mmCIF file of C-alpha atoms and ligand atoms in Angstrom:
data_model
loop_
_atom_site.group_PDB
_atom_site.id
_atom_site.type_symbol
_atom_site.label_atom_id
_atom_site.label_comp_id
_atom_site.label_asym_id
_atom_site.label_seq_id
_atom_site.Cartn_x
_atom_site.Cartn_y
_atom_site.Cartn_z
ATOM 1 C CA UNK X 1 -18.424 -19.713 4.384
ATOM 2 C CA UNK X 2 -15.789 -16.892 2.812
ATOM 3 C CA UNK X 3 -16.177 -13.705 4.650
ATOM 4 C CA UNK X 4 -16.483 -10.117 3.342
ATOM 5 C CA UNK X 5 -12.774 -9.125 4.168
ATOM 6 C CA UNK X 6 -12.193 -5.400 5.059
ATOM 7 C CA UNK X 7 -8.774 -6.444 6.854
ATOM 8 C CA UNK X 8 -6.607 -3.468 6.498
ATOM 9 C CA UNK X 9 -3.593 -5.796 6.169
ATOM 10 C CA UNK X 10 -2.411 -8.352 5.271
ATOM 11 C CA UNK X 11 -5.587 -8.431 3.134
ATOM 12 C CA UNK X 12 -7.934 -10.262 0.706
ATOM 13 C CA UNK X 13 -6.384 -11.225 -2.816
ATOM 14 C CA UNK X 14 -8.161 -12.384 -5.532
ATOM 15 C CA UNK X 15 -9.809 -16.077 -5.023
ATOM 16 C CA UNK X 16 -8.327 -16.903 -7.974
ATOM 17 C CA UNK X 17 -5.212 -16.064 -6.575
ATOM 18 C CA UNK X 18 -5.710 -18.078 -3.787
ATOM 19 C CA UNK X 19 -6.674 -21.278 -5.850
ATOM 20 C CA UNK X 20 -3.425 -20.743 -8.055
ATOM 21 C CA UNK X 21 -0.870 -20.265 -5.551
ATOM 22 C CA UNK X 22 -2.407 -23.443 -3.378
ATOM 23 C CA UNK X 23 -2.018 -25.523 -5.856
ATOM 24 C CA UNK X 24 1.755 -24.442 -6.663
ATOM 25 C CA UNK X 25 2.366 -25.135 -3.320
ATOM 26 C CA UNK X 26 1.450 -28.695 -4.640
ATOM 27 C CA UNK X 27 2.565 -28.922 -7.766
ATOM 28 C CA UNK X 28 4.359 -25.387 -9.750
ATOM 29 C CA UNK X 29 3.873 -25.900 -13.214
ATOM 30 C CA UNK X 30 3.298 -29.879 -13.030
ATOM 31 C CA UNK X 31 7.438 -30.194 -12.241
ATOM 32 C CA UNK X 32 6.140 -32.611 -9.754
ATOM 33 C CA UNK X 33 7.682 -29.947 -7.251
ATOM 34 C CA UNK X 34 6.299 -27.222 -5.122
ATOM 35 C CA UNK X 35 7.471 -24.098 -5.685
ATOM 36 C CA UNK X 36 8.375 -24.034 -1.938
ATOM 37 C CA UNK X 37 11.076 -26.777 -2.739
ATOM 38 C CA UNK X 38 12.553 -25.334 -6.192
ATOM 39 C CA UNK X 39 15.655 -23.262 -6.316
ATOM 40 C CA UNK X 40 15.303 -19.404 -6.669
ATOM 41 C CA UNK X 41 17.719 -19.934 -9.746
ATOM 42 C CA UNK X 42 15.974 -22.490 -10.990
ATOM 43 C CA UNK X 43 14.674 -21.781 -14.707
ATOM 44 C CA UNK X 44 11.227 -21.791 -13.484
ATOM 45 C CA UNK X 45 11.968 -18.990 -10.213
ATOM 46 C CA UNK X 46 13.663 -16.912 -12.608
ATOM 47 C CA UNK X 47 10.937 -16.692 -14.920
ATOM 48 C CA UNK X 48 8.939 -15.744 -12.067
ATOM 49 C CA UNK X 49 11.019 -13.384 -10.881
ATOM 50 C CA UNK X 50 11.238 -11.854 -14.257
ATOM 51 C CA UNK X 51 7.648 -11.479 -14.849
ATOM 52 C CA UNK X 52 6.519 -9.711 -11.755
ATOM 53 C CA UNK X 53 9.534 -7.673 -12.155
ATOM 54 C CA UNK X 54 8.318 -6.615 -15.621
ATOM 55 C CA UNK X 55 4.192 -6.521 -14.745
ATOM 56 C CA UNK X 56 5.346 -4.119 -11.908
ATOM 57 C CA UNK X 57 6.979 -1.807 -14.072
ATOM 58 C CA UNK X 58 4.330 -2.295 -17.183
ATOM 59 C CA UNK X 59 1.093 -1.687 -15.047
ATOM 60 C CA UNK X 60 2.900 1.382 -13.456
ATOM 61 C CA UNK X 61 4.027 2.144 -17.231
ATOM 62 C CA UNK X 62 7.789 3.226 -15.998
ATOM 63 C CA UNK X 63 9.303 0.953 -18.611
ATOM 64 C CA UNK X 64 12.317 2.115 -19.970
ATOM 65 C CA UNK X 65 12.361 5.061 -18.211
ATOM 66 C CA UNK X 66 15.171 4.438 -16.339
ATOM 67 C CA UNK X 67 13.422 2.300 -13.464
ATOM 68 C CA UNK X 68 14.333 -1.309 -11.631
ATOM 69 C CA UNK X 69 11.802 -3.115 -10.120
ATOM 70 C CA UNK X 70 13.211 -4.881 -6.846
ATOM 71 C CA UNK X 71 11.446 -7.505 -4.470
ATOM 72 C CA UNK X 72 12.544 -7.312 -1.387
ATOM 73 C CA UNK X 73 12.461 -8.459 2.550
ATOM 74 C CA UNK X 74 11.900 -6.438 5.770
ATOM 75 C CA UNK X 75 8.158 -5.004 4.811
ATOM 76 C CA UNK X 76 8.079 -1.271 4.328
ATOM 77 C CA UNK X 77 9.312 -0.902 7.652
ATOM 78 C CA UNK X 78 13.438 -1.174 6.200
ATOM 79 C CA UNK X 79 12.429 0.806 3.324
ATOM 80 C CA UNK X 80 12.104 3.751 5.961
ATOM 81 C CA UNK X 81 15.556 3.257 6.445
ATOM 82 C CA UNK X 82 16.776 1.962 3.457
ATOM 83 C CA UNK X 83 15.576 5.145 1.540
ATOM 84 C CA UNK X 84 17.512 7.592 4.038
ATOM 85 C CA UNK X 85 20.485 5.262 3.847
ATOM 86 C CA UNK X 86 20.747 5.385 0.189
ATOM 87 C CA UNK X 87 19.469 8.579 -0.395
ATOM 88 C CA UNK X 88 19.958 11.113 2.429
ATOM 89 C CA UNK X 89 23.890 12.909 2.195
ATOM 90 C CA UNK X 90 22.753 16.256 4.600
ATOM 91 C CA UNK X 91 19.201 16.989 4.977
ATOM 92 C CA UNK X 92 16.023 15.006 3.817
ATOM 93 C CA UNK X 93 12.282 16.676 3.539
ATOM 94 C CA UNK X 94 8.909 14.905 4.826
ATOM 95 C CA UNK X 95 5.329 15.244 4.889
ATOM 96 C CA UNK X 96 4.394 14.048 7.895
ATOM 97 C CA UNK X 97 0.427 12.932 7.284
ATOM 98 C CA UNK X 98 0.235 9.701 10.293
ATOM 99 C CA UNK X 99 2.056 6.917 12.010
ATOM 100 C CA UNK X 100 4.115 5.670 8.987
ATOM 101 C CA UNK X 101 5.462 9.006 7.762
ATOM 102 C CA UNK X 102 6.397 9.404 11.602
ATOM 103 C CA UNK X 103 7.970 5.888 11.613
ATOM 104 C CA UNK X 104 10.508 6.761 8.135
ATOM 105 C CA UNK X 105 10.608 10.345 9.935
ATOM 106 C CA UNK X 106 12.248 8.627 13.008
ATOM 107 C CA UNK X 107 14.631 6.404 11.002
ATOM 108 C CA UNK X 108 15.770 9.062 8.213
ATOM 109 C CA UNK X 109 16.717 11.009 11.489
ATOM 110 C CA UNK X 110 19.223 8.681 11.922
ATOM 111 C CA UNK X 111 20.977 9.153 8.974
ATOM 112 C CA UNK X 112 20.886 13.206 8.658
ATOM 113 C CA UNK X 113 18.819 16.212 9.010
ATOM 114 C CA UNK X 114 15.066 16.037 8.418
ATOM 115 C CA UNK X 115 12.717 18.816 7.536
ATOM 116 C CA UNK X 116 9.536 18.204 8.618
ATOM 117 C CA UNK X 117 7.442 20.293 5.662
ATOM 118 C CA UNK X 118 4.243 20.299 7.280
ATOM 119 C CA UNK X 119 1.928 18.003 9.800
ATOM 120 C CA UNK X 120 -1.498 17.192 10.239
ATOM 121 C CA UNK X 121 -0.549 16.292 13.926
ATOM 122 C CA UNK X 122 -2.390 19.239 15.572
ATOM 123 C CA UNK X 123 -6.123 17.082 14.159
ATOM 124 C CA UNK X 124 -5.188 13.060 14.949
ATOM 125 C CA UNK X 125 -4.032 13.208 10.936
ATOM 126 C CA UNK X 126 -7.623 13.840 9.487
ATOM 127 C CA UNK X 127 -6.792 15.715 6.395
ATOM 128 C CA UNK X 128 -3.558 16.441 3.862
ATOM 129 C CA UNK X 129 -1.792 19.281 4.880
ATOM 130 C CA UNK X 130 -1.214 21.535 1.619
ATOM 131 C CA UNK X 131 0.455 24.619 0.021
ATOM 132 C CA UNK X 132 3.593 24.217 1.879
ATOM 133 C CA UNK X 133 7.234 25.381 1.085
ATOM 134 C CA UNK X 134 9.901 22.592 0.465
ATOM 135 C CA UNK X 135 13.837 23.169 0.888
ATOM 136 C CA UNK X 136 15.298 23.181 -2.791
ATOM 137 C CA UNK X 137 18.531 21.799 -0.759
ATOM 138 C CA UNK X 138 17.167 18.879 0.364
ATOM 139 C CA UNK X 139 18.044 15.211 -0.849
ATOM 140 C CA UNK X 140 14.820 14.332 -1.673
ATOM 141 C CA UNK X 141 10.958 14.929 -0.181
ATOM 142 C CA UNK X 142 9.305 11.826 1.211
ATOM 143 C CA UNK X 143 5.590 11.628 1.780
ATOM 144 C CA UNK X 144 2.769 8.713 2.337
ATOM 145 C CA UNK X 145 0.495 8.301 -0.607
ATOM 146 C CA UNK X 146 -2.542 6.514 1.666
ATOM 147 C CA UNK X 147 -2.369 6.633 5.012
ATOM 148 C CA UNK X 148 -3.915 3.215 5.666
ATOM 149 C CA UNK X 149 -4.866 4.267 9.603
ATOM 150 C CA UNK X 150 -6.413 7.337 9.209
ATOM 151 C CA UNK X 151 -8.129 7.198 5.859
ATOM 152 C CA UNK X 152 -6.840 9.957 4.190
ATOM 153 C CA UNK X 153 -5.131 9.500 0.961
ATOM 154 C CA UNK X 154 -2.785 12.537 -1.348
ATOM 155 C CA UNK X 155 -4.863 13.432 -4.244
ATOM 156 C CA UNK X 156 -2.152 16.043 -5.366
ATOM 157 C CA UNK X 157 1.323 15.291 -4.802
ATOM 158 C CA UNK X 158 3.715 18.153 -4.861
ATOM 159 C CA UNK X 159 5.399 18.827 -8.030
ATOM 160 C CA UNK X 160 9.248 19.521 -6.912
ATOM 161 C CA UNK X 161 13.118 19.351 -8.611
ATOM 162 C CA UNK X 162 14.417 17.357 -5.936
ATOM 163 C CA UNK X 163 13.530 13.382 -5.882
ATOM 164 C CA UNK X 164 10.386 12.458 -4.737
ATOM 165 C CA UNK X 165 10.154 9.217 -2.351
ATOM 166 C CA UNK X 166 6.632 7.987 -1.952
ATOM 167 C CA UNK X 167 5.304 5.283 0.454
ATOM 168 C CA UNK X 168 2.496 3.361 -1.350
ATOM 169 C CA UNK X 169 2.079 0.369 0.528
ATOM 170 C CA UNK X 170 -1.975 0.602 1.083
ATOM 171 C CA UNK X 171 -2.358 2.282 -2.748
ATOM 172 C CA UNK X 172 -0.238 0.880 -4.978
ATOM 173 C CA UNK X 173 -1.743 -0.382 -8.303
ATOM 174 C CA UNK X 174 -5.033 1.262 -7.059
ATOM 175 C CA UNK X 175 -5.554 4.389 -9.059
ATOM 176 C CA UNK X 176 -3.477 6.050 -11.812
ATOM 177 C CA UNK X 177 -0.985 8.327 -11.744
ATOM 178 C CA UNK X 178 1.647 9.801 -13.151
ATOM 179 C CA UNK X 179 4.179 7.689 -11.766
ATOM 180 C CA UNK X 180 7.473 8.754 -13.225
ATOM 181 C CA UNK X 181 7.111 12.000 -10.980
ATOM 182 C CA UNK X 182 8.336 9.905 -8.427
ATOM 183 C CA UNK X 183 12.028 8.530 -8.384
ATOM 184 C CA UNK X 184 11.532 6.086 -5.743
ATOM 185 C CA UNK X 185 8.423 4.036 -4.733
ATOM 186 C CA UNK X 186 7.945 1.397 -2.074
ATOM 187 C CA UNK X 187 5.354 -0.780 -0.659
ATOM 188 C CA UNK X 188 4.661 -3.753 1.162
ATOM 189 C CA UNK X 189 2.849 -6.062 -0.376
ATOM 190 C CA UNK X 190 0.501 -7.129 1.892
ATOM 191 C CA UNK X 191 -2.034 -4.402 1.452
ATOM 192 C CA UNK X 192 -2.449 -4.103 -1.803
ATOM 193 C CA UNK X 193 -0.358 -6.816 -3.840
ATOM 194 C CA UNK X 194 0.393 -9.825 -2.252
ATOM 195 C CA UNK X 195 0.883 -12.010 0.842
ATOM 196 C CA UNK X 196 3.000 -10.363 3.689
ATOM 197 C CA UNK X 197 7.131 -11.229 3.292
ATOM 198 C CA UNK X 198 7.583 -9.101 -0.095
ATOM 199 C CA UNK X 199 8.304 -5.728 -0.615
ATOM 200 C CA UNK X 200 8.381 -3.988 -3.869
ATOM 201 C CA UNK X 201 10.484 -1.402 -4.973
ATOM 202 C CA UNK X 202 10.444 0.929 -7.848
ATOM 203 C CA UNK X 203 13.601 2.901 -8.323
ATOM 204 C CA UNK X 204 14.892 4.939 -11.033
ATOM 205 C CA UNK X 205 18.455 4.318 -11.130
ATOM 206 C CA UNK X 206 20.079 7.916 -11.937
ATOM 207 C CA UNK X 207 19.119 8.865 -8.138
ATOM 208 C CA UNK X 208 21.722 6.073 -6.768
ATOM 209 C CA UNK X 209 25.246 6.406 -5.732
ATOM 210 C CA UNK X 210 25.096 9.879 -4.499
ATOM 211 C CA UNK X 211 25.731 9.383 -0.773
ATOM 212 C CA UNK X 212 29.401 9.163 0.610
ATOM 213 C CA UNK X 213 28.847 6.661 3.027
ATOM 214 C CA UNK X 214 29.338 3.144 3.026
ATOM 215 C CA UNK X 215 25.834 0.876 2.832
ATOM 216 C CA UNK X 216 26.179 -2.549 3.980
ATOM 217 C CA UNK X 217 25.133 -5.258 0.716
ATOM 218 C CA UNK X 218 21.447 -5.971 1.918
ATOM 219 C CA UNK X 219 20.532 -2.214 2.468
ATOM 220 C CA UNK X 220 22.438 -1.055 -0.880
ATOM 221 C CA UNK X 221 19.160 -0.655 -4.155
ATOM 222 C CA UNK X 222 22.274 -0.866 -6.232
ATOM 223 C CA UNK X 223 23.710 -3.745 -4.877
ATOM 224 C CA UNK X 224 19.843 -5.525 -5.470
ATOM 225 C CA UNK X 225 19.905 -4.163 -8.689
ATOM 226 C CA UNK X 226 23.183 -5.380 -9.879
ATOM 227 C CA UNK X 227 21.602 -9.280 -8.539
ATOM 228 C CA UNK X 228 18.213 -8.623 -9.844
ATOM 229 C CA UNK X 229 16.459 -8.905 -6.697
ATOM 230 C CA UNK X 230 18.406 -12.002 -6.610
ATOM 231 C CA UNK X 231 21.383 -11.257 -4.301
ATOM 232 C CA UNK X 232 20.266 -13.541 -1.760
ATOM 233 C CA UNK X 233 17.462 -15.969 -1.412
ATOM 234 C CA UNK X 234 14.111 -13.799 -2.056
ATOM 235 C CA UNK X 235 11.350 -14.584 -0.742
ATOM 236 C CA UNK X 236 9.786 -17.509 -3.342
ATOM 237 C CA UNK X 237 6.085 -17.696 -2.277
ATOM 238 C CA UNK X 238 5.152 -13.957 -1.467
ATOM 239 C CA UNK X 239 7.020 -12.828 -4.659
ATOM 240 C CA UNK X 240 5.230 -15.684 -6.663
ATOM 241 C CA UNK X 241 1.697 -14.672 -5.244
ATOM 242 C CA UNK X 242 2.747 -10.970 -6.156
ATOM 243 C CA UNK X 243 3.233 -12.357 -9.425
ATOM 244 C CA UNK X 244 -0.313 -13.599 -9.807
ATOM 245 C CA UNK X 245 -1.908 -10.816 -8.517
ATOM 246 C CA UNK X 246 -0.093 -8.418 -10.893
ATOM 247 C CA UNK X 247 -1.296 -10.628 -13.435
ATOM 248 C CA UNK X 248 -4.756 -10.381 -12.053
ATOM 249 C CA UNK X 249 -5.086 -6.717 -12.044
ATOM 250 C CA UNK X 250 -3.637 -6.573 -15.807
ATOM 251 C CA UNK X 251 -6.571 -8.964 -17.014
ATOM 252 C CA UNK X 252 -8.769 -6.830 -15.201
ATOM 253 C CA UNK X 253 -7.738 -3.382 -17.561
ATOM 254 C CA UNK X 254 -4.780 -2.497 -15.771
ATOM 255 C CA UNK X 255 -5.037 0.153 -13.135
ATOM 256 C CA UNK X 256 -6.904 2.374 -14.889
ATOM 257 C CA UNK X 257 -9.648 -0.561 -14.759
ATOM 258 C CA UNK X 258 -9.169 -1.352 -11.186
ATOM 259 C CA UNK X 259 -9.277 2.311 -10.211
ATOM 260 C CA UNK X 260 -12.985 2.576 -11.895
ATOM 261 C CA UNK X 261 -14.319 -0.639 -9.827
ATOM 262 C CA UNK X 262 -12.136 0.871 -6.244
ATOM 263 C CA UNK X 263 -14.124 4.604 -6.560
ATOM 264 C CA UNK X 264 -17.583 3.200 -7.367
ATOM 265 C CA UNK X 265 -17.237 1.001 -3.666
ATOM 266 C CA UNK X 266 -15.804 3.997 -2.459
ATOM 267 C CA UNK X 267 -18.494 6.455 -3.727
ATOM 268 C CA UNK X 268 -20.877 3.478 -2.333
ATOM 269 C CA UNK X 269 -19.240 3.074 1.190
ATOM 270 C CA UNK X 270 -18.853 7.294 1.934
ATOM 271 C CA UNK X 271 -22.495 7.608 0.376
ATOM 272 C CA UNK X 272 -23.580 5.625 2.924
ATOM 273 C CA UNK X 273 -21.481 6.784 5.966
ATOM 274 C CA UNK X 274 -22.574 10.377 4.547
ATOM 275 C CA UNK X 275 -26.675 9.510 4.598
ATOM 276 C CA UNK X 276 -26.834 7.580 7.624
ATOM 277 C CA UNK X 277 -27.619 9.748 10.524
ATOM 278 C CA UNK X 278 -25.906 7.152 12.607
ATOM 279 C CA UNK X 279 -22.221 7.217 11.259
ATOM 280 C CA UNK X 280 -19.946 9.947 10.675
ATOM 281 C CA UNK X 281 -16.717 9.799 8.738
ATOM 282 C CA UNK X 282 -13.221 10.516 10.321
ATOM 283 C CA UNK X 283 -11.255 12.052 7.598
ATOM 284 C CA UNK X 284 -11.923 15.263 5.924
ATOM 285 C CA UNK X 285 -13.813 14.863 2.674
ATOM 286 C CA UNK X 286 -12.079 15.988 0.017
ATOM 287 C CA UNK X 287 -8.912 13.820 1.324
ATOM 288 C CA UNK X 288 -10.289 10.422 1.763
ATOM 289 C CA UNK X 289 -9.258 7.389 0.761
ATOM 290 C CA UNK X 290 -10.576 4.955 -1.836
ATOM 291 C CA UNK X 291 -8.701 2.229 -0.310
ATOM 292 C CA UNK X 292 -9.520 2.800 3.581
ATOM 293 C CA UNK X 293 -12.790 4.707 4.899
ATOM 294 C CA UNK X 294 -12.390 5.310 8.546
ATOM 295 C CA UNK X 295 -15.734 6.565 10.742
ATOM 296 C CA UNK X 296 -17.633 6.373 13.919
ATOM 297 C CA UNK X 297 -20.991 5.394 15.238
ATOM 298 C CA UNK X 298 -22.082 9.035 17.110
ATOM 299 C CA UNK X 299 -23.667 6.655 19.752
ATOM 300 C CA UNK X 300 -21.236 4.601 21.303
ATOM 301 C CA UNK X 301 -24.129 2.647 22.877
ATOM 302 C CA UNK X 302 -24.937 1.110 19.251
ATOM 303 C CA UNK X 303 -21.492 -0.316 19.363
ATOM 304 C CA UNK X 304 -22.555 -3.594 20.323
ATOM 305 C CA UNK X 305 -25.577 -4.323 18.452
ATOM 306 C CA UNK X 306 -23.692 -2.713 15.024
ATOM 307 C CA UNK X 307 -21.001 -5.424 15.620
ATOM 308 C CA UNK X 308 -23.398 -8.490 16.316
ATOM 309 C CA UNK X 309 -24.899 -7.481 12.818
ATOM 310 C CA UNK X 310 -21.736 -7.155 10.867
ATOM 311 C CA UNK X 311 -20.702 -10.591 12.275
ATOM 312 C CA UNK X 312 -24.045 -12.083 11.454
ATOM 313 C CA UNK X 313 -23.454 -10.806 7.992
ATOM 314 C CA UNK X 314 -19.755 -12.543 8.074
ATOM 315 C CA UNK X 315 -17.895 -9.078 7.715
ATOM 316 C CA UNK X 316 -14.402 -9.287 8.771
ATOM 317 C CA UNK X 317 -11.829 -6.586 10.121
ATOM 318 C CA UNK X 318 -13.655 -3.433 10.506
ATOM 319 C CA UNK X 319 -12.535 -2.189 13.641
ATOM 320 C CA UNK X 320 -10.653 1.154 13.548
ATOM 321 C CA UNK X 321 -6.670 1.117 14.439
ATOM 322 C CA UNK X 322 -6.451 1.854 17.932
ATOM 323 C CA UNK X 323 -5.025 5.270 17.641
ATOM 324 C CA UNK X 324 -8.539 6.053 15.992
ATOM 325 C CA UNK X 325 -10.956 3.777 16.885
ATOM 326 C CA UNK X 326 -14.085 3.584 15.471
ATOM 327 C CA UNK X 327 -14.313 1.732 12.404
ATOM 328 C CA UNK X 328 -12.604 1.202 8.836
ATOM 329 C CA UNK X 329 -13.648 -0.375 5.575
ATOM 330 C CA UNK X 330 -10.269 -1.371 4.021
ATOM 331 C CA UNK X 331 -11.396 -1.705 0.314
ATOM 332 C CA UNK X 332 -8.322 -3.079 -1.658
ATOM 333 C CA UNK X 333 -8.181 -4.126 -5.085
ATOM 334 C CA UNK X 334 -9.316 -7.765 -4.768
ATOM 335 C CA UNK X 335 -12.528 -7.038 -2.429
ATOM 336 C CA UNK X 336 -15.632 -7.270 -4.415
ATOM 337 C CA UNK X 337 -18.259 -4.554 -4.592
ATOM 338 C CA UNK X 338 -20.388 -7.172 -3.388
ATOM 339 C CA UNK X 339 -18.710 -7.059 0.419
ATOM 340 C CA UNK X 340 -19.201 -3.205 0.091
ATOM 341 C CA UNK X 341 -23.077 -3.840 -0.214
ATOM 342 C CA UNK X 342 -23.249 -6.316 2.977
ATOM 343 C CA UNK X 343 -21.494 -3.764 4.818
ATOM 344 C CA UNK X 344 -24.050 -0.649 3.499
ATOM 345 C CA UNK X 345 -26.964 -3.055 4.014
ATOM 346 C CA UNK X 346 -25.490 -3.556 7.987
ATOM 347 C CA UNK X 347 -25.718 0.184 8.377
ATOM 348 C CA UNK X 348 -28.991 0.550 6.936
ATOM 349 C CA UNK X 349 -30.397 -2.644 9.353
ATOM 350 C CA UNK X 350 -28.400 -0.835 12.134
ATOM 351 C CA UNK X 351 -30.481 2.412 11.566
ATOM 352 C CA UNK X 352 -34.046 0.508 11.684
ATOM 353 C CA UNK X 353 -33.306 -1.258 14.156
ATOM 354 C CA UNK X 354 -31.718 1.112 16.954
HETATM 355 C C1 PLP D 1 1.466 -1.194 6.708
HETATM 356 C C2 PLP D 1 2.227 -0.018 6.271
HETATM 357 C C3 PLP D 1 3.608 0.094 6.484
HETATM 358 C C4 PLP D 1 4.400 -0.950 7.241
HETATM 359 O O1 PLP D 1 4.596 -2.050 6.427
HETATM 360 P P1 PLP D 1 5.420 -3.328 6.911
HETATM 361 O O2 PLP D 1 5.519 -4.104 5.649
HETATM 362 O O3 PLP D 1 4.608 -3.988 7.980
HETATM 363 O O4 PLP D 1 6.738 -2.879 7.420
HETATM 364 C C5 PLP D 1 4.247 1.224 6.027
HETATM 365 N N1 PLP D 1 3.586 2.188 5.383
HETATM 366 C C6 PLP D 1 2.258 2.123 5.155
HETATM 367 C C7 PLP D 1 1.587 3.234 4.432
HETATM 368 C C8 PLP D 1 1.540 1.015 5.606
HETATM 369 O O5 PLP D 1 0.217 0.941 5.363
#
């Protein structure tokens, strides 16, 4: 029996996703190979490289605008460094809004200064810190669009003249924006895109080779971009099923049709969490997330019997990160509105029953 998968990461896909990149594993375009046994210069890898390459770019619409489209290895995790490394001469700015702006915080440091242009620290990262001042001297301004832990998600992002680096990894491809405000855009794909092993990049070129130091070939955007993602092996499968899944989301009216399916279970998931006496949410209201609604029973003494009913109802990966506990609804892209409903109807059983 398929679960209802609210797994904050890696996360549910499409099911037709699933089916299609099984049966490449068997057979990739009846070669009579798997595409786990092709070459990644093989005709048929290239053309796969080449289309999620472009679908990235299309469904973001950043085409010829000046952007490159990179898959690459080491999660969003290197891109914390790879960012600084590339980007960051004297002084860096960042928005510091949970554990992963803390984490690129910690590795930018190594490269220069960083300013630090406001924290919501001081309240466990519940809310978006706003109207703060950022250094015109700075290299760039980094910030977290979703912050996948805590729930809360930037609804406004600052308008500025310096570049403007923006983690996406639990948002991307979720909900429209104006994405040529930023000049550099990274996310792993396993929250919102794809298996884990992938990470894309989106960066516009003119920001590059501004930094005096030396970067070594596998941390260098322009040394990817001068390969096409294709400077050493790249990782086959994940950027194949990243493929598919881009594919997916542009059948389904782009992002601008995705985004209208992601609010209404979001409007359905904090209606509920809102009405239920039982339940409060975690992050302030008018910063939530459409991708991750974090909250807590009020009576810890429900915890059990809430738990036996989600499993009964075959609802996967709700529990809270540690560092908030409680509970969280990842809703990505590919999870139907249908798991939303289970998960509403387990909080309305919940409330007769307790
Ligand atoms: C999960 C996550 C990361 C870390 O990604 P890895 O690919 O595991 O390195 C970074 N940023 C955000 C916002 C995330 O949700």
């Amino acid at each position: 029996m398929k679960k209802h998968n609210f797994s904050a990461g890696p996360c549910i896909l499409p099911q037709s996703v699933f089916k299609e990149s099984s049966q490449a594993i068997l057979d990739f375009n009846h070669s009579g190979l798997s595409i786990l046994e092709i070459s990644h210069r093989s005709k048929d890898f290239v053309a796969v490289m080449e289309e999620a390459q472009h679908l990235a770019l299309e469904l973001l619409r950043l085409e010829d605008k000046g952007y490159k489209a990179l898959f690459l290895q080491g999660g969003a995790s290197t891109q914390f460094l790879m960012a600084a490394y590339n980007l960051l001469e004297k002084k860096a700015a960042y928005l510091n809004t949970g554990t992963w702006s803390s984490k690129a915080i910690k590795e930018a440091k190594l490269f220069g200064e960083v300013e630090e242009v406001a924290s919501s620290k001081d309240k466990n990262f519940n809310y978006i810190p706003k109207n703060y001042n950022i250094p015109a001297d700075a290299d760039y301004l980094h910030c977290t669009s979703n912050n996948t832990i805590f729930g809360t998600q930037i609804k406004e992002f600052p308008s500025v003249n310096i570049p403007l680096v923006c983690d996406m990894s639990s948002d991307i491809f979720s909900r429209e924006l104006d994405f040529s405000k930023f000049d550099l855009i990274y996310a792993g794909a396993q929250k919102n895109m794809g298996p884990a092993g992938t990470t894309l990049v989106v960066v516009k070129e003119d920001i590059l080779g501004k930094v005096s130091r030396q970067i070594p070939s596998m941390l260098d955007y322009q040394v990817h971009i001068g390969k096409d993602s294709m400077f050493n092996t790249p990782p086959v499968f994940a950027v194949y099923t990243s493929m598919l899944t881009l594919r997916w989301i542009k059948e389904k009216g782009g992002i601008a049709g995705i985004q209208k399916l992601n609010e209404e279970k979001a409007a359905l998931m904090y209606g509920e969490i809102d009405r239920n006496p039982l339940f409060e949410g975690f992050a302030a209201l008018e910063d939530r997330s459409i991708m991750n609604a974090t909250f807590n029973l009020k009576d810890e003494k429900l915890k059990d019997l809430f738990e036996d009913l989600a499993k009964a109802a075959h609802i996967n990966g709700i529990n809270g990160h540690r560092s908030v506990g409680g509970y969280r609804a990842s809703m990505y892209n590919a999870l139907p509105k249908e798991s939303v409903e289970v998960l509403v109807n387990v909080m309305k059983e919940l409330e007769t029953q307790a």
